[in-house]
Tab-separated table of C-alpha atoms in Angstrom:
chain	number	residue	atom	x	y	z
A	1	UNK	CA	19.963	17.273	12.447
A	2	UNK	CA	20.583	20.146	10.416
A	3	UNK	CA	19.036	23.047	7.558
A	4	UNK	CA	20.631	23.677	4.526
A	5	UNK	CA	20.157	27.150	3.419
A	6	UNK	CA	19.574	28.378	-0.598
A	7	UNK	CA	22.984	29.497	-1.081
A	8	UNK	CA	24.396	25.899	0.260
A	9	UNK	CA	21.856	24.003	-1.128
A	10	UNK	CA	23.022	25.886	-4.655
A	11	UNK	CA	26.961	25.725	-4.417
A	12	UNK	CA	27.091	22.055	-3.235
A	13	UNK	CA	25.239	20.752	-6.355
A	14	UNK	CA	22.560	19.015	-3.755
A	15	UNK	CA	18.997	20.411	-4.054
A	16	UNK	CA	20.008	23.296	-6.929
A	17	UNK	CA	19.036	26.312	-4.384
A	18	UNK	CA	15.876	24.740	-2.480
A	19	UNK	CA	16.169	24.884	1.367
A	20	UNK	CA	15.644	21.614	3.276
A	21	UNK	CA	16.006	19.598	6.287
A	22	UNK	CA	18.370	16.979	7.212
A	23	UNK	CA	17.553	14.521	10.495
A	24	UNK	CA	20.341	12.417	11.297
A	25	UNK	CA	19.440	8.481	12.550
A	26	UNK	CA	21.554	5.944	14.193
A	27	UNK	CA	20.346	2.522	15.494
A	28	UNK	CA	22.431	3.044	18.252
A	29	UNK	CA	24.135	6.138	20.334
A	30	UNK	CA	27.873	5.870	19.441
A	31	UNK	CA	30.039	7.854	17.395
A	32	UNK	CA	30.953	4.612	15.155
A	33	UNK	CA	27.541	4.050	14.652
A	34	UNK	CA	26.122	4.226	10.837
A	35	UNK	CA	24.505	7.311	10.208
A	36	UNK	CA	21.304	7.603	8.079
A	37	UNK	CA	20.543	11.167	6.305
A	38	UNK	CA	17.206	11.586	5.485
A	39	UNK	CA	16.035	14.822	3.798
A	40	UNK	CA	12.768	16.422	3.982
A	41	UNK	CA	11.716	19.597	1.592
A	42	UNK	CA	8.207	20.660	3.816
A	43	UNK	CA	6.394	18.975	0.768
A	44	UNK	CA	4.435	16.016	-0.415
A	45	UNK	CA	5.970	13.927	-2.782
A	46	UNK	CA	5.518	14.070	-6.800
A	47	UNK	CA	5.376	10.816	-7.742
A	48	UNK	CA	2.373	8.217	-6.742
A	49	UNK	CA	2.926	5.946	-3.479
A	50	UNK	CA	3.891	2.353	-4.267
A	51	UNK	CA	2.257	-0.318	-3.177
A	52	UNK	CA	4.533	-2.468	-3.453
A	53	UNK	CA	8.234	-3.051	-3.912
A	54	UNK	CA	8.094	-3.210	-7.895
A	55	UNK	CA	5.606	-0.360	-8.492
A	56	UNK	CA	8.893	1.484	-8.655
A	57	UNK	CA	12.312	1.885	-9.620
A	58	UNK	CA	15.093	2.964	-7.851
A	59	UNK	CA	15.549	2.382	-4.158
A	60	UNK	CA	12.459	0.639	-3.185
A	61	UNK	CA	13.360	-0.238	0.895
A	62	UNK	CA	15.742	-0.807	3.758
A	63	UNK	CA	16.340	-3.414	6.006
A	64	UNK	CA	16.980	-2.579	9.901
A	65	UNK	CA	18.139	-5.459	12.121
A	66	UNK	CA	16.853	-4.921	15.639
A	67	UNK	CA	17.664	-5.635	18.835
A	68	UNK	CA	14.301	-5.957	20.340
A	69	UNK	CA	10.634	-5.296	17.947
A	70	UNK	CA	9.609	-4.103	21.211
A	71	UNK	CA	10.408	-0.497	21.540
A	72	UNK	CA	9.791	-0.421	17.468
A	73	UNK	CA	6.277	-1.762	18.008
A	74	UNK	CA	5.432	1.067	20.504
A	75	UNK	CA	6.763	3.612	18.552
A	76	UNK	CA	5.241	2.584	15.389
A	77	UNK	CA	1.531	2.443	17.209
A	78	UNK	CA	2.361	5.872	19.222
A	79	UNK	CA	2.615	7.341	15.579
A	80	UNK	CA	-0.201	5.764	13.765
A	81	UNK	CA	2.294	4.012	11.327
A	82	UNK	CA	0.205	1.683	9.313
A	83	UNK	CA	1.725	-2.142	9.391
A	84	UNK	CA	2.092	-3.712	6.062
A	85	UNK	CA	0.661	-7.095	5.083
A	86	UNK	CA	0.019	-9.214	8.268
A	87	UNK	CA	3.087	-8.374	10.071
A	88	UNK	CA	4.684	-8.501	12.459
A	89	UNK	CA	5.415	-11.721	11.260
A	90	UNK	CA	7.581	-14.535	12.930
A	91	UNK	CA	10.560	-15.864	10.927
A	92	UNK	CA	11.438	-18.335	13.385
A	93	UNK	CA	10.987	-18.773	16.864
A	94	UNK	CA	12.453	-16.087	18.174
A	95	UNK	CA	13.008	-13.483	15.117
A	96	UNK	CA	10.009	-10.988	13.869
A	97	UNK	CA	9.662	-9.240	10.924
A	98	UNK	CA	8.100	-5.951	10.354
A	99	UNK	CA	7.134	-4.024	7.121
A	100	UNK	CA	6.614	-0.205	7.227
A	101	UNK	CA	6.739	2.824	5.093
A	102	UNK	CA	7.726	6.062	5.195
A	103	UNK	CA	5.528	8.895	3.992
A	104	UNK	CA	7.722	8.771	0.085
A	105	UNK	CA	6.250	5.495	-0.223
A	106	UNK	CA	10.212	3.785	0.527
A	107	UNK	CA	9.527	0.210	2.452
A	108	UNK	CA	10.990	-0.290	5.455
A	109	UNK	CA	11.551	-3.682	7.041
A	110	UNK	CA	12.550	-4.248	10.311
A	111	UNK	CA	14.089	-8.003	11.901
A	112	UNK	CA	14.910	-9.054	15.265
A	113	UNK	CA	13.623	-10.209	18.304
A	114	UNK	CA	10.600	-9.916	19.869
C-alpha cells in the first residue's frame, strides 16, 4: 500500500486535505490481477453499523469467489472476525458460502470450495 499526504489528498479532489491510508488487495499475486483499494482515515466510522444489507444505502457488500474457504476460514478465526448468520453455509455439495464484515459495517461474502 501507500499514504496520501495533505497536500495530495487536497489537489486530487480525494479526501479535501485529510491524510489517509491506502492497502492494496488482490485475490491472487499477478500483475493482471484486480486490484482492490481500500482506504482507512485512523478513525471510527460516522454513521451507525448495519445490520443488515438494507439498513443502508449505497454500497452495501462484495462478493469474493474463492478458491478454497480454507485458508479464509483460518484467517477469519486468527482475527476474531465475527461470522454472520449461520455460515459457513453449503450451497451445494461442494461450494460454501461465507458472510463477513468489515469494521464500516460493508458485507462481505465469500463462495467457493471448501
Amino acid at each position: 500500500g501507500f499514504e496520501v499526504d495533505e497536500e495530495f489528498s487536497k489537489r486530487s479532489g480525494l479526501a479535501g486535505g485529510a491524510p489517509f491510508k491506502v492497502a492494496i488487495l488482490k485475490l491472487i499475486d499477478s500483475d493482471q490481477a484486480t486490484q482492490w483499494k481500500i482506504m482507512s482515515f485512523d478513525k471510527k466510522p460516522t454513521h451507525p453499523k448495519p445490520t443488515y444489507i438494507q439498513d443502508d444505502t449505497g454500497v452495501q457488500y462484495v462478493t469474493i469467489f474463492v478458491k478454497s474457504m480454507k485458508p479464509f476460514l483460518e484467517r477469519i478465526k486468527k482475527h476474531n472476525v465475527k461470522l454472520l448468520g449461520e455460515t459457513p453455509t453449503a450451497l451445494d455439495e461442494n461450494t460454501q458460502f461465507v458472510l463477513i464484515q468489515d469494521p464500516d459495517g460493508t458485507f462481505i461474502e465469500l463462495i467457493g470450495p471448501q
